[in-house]
mmCIF file of C-alpha atoms in Angstrom:
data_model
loop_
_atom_site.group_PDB
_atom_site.id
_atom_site.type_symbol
_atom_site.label_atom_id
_atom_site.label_comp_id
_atom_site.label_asym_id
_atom_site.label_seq_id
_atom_site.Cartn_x
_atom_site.Cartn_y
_atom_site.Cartn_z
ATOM 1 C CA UNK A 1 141.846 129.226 76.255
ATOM 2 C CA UNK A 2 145.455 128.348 75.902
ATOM 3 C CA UNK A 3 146.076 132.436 75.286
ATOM 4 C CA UNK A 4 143.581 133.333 78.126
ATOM 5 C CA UNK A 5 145.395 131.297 80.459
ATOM 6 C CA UNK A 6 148.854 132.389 79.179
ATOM 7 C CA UNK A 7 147.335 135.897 79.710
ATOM 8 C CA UNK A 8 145.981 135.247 83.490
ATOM 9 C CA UNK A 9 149.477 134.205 84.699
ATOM 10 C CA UNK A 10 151.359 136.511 83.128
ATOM 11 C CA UNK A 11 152.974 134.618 80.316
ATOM 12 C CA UNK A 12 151.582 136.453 77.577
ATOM 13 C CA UNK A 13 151.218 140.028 77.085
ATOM 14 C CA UNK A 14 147.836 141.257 75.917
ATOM 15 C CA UNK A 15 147.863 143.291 72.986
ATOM 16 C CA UNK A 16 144.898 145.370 73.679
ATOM 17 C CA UNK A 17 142.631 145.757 76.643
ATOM 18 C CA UNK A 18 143.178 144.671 80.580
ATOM 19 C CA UNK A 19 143.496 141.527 82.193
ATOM 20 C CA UNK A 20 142.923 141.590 85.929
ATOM 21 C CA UNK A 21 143.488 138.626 88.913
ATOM 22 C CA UNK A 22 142.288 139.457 92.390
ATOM 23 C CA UNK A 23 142.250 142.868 91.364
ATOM 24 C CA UNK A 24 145.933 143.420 90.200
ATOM 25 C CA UNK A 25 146.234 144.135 86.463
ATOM 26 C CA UNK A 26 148.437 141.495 85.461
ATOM 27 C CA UNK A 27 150.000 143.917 82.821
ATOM 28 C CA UNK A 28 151.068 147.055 84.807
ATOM 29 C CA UNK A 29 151.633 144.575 88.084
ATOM 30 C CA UNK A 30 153.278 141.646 87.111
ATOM 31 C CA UNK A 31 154.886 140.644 89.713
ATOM 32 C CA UNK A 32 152.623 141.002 91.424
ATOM 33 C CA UNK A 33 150.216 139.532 89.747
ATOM 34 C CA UNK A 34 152.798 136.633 89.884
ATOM 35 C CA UNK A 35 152.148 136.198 94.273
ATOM 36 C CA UNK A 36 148.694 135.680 94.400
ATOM 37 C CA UNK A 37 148.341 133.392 90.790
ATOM 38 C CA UNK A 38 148.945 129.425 91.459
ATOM 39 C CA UNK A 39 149.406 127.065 88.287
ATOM 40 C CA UNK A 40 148.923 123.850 87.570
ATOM 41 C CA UNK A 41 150.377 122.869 83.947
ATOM 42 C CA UNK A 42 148.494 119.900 81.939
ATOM 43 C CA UNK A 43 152.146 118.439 81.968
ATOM 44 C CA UNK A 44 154.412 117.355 84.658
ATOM 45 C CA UNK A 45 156.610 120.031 85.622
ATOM 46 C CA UNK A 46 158.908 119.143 88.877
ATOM 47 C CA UNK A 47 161.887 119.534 88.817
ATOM 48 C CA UNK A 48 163.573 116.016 88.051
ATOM 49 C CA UNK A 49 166.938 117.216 90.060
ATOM 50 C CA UNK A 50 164.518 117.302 93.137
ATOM 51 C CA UNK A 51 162.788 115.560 95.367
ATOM 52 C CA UNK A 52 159.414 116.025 96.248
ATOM 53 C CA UNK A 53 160.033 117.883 99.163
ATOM 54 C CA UNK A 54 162.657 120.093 97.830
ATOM 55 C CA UNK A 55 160.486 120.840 94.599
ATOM 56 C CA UNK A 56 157.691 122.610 97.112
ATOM 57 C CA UNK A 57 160.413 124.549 99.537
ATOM 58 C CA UNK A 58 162.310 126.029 96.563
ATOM 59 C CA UNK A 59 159.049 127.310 94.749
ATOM 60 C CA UNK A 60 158.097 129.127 98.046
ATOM 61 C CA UNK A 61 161.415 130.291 98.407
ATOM 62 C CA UNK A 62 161.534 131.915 94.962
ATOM 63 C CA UNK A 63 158.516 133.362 95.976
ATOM 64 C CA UNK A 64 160.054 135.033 98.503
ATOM 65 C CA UNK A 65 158.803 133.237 101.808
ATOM 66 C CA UNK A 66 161.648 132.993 104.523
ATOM 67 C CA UNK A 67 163.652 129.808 104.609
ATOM 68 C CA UNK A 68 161.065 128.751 108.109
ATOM 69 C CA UNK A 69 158.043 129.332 106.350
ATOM 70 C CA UNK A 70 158.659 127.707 103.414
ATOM 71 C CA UNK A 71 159.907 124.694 105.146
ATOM 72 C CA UNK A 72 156.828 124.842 107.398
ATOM 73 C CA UNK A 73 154.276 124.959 104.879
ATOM 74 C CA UNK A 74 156.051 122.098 102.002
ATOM 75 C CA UNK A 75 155.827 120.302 105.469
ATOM 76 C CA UNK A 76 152.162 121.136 105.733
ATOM 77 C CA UNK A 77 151.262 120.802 102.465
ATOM 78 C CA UNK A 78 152.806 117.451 102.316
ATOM 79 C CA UNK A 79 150.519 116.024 104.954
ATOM 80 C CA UNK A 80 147.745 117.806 103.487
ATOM 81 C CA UNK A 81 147.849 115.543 100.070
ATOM 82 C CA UNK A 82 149.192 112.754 102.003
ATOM 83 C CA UNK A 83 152.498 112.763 100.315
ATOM 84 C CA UNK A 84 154.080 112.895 103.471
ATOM 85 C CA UNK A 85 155.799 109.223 103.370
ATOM 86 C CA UNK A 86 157.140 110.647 100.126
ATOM 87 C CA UNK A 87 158.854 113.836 100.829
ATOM 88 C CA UNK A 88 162.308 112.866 100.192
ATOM 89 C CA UNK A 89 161.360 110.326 96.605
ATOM 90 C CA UNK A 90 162.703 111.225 93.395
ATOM 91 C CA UNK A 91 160.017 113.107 90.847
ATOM 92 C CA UNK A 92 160.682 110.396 88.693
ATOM 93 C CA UNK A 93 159.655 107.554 90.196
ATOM 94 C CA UNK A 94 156.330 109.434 90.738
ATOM 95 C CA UNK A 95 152.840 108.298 88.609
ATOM 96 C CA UNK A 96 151.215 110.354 86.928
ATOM 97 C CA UNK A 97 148.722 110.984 89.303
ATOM 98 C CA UNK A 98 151.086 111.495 91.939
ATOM 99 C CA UNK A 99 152.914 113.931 90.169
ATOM 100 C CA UNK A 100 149.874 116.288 89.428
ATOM 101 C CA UNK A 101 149.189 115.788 93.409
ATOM 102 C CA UNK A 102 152.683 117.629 94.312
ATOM 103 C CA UNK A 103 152.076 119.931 91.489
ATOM 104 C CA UNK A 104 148.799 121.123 93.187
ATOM 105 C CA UNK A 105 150.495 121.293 96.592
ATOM 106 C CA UNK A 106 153.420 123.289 95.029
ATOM 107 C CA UNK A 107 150.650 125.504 93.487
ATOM 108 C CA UNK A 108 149.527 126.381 96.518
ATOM 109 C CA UNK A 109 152.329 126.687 98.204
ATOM 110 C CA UNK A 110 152.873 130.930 98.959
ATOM 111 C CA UNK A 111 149.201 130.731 99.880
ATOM 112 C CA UNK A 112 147.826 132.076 96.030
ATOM 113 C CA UNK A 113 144.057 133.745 96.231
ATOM 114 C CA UNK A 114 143.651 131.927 92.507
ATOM 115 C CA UNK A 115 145.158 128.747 91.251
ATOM 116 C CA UNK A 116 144.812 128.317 87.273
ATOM 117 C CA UNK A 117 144.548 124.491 86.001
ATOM 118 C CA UNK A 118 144.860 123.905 82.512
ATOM 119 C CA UNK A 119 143.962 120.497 82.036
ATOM 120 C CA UNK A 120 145.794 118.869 84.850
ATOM 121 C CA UNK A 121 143.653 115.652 84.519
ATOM 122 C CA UNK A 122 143.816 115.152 80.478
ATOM 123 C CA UNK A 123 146.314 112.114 80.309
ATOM 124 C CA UNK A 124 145.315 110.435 83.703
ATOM 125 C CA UNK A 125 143.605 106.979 83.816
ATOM 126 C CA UNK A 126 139.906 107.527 84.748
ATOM 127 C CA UNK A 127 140.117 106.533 88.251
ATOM 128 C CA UNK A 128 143.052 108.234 89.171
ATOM 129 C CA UNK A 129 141.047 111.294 87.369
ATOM 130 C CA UNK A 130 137.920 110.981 89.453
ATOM 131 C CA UNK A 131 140.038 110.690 92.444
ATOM 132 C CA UNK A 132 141.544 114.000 91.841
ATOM 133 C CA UNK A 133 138.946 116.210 90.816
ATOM 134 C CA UNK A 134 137.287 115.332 94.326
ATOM 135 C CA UNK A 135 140.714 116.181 95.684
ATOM 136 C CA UNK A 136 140.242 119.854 94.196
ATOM 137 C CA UNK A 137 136.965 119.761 95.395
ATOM 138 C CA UNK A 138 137.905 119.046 98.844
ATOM 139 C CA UNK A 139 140.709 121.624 98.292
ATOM 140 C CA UNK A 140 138.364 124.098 97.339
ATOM 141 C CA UNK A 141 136.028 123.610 100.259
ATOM 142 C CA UNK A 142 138.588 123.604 103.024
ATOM 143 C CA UNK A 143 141.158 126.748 101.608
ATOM 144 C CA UNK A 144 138.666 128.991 100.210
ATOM 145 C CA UNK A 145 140.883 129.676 96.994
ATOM 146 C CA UNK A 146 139.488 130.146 93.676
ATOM 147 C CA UNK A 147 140.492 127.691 91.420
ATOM 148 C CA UNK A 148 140.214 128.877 87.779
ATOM 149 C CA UNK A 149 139.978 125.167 85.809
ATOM 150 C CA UNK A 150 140.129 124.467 81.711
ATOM 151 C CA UNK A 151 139.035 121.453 80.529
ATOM 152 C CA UNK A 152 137.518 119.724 77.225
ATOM 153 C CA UNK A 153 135.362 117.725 79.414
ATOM 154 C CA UNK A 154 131.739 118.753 79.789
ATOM 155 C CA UNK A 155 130.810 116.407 83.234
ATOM 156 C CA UNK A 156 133.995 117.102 84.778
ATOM 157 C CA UNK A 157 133.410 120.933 84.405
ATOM 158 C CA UNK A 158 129.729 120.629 85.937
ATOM 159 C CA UNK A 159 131.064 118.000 88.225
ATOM 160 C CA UNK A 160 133.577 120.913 90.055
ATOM 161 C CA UNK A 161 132.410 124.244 89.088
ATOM 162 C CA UNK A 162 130.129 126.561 90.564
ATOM 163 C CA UNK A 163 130.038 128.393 87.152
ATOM 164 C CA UNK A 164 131.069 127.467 83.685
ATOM 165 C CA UNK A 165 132.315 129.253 80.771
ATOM 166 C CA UNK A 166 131.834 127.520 77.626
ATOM 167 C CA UNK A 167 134.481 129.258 74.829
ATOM 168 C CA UNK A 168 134.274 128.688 71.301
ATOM 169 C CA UNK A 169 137.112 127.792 68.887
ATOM 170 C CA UNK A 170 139.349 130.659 67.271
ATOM 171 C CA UNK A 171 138.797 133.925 67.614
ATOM 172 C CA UNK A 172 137.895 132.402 71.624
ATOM 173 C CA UNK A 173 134.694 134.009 72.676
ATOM 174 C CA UNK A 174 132.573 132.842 75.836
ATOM 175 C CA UNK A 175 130.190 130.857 73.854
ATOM 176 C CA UNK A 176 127.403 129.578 76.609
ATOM 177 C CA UNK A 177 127.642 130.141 80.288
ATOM 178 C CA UNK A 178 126.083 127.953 82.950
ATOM 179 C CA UNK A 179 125.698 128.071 86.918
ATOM 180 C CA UNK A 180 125.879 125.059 88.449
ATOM 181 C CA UNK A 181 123.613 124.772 91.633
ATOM 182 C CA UNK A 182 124.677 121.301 93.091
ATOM 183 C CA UNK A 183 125.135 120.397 96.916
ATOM 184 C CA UNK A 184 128.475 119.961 97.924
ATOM 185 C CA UNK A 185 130.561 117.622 98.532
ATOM 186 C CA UNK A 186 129.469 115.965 95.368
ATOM 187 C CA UNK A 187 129.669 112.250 94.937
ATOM 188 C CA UNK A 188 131.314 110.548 91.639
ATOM 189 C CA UNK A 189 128.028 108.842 91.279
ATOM 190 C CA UNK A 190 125.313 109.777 92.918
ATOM 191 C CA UNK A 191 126.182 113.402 91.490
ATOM 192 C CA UNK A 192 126.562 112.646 88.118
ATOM 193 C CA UNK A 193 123.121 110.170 88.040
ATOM 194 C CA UNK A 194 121.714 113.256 89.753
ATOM 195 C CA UNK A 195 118.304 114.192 87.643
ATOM 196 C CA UNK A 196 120.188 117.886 87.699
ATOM 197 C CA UNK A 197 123.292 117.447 86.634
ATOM 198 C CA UNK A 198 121.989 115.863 83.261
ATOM 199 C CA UNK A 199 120.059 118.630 82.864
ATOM 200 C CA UNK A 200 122.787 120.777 83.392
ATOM 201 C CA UNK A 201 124.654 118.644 80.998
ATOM 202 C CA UNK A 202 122.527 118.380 78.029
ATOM 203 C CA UNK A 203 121.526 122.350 78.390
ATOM 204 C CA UNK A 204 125.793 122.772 78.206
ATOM 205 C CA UNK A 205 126.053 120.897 75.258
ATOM 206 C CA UNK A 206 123.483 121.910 73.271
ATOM 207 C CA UNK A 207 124.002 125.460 74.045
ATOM 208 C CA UNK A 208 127.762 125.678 72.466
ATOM 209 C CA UNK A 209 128.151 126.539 68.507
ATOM 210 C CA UNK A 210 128.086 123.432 66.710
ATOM 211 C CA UNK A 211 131.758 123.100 66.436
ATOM 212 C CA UNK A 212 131.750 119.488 65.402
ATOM 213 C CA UNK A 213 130.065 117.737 67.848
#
């Protein structure tokens, strides 16, 4: 998954065969590629020597958006995630979950048709992790963008997706795939105690190669 994703944002080059995102072959095109590709890292990656405010304007800036627009939409973005009262804080007095908040907003900050998460949530408390994924979700609902999320954990991948892809371990193959037809919004626990997602749940995990669990 880790070479997939490396793959998908340009990172690593493949050494056979085609890798495409919102149809631009992220090979041939990288740059790109590079415009319409948002990522969200497991680990925090703001800029310490910034603020919060200044970590979103200078991403959209290297991303070429005029001085105005990038100032207007770290603005926007801000008040979207309700980060607003902390625009000019240092990254490092930021939690954890905070953190991975701005790094979401800065992912979508020159308007990207797919964001790729690669575990944002792995080394949050479970609260704070329940409270995000419904922030994707919400995210996801209101902006339209195609969010492209790893993660080790079976519920929260049927909690958020509309379609999962199960890999296996190395050589990474799609080992099981599942479509996930749950009403939306979805509810931390009225979804998850929902008759369907269990079934959806138990068909997951019993589907994958017996890997060890």
């Amino acid at each position: 998954k880790t070479t997939t994703a490396g793959m998908l944002t340009t990172r690593v080059i493949p050494t056979s065969g085609k890798a495409f995102v919102g149809g631009i072959d992220v090979v041939e095109h990288s740059t790109a590629a590079k415009q319409v590709i948002g990522v969200v890292p497991q680990s925090n990656t703001l800029d310490r020597s910034l603020n919060v405010w200044e970590n979103l304007y200078f991403h959209g800036r290297y991303f070429g958006m005029s001085s105005r627009a990038a100032h207007q939409r770290t603005t926007e973005l801000l008040e979207q995630f309700r980060l607003g009262d902390r625009a000019k804080a240092d990254t490092i007095t930021l939690s954890g979950g905070m953190a991975q908040r701005v790094g979401i907003a800065r992912a979508l900050l020159q308007n990207p048709a797919v964001i790729l998460m690669d575990e944002p949530f792995g080394a949050l408390d479970a609260m704070t992790r329940q409270t995000l994924q419904d922030e994707v979700a919400r995210l996801c609902q209101e902006s339209g963008v195609t969010v492209v999320f790893i993660t080790h954990d079976l519920e929260e991948a049927i909690y958020l997706g509309d379609r999962v892809l199960a890999m296996t371990k190395g050589p990474g193959r799609i080992g099981a795939t599942l479509d996930v037809d749950l009403p939306r919004p979805r509810h931390q626990l009225t979804t998850r105690e929902d008759a369907q997602f269990l079934q959806y749940r138990h068909e997951l995990f019993h589907s994958l190669p017996n890997e060890g669990h």
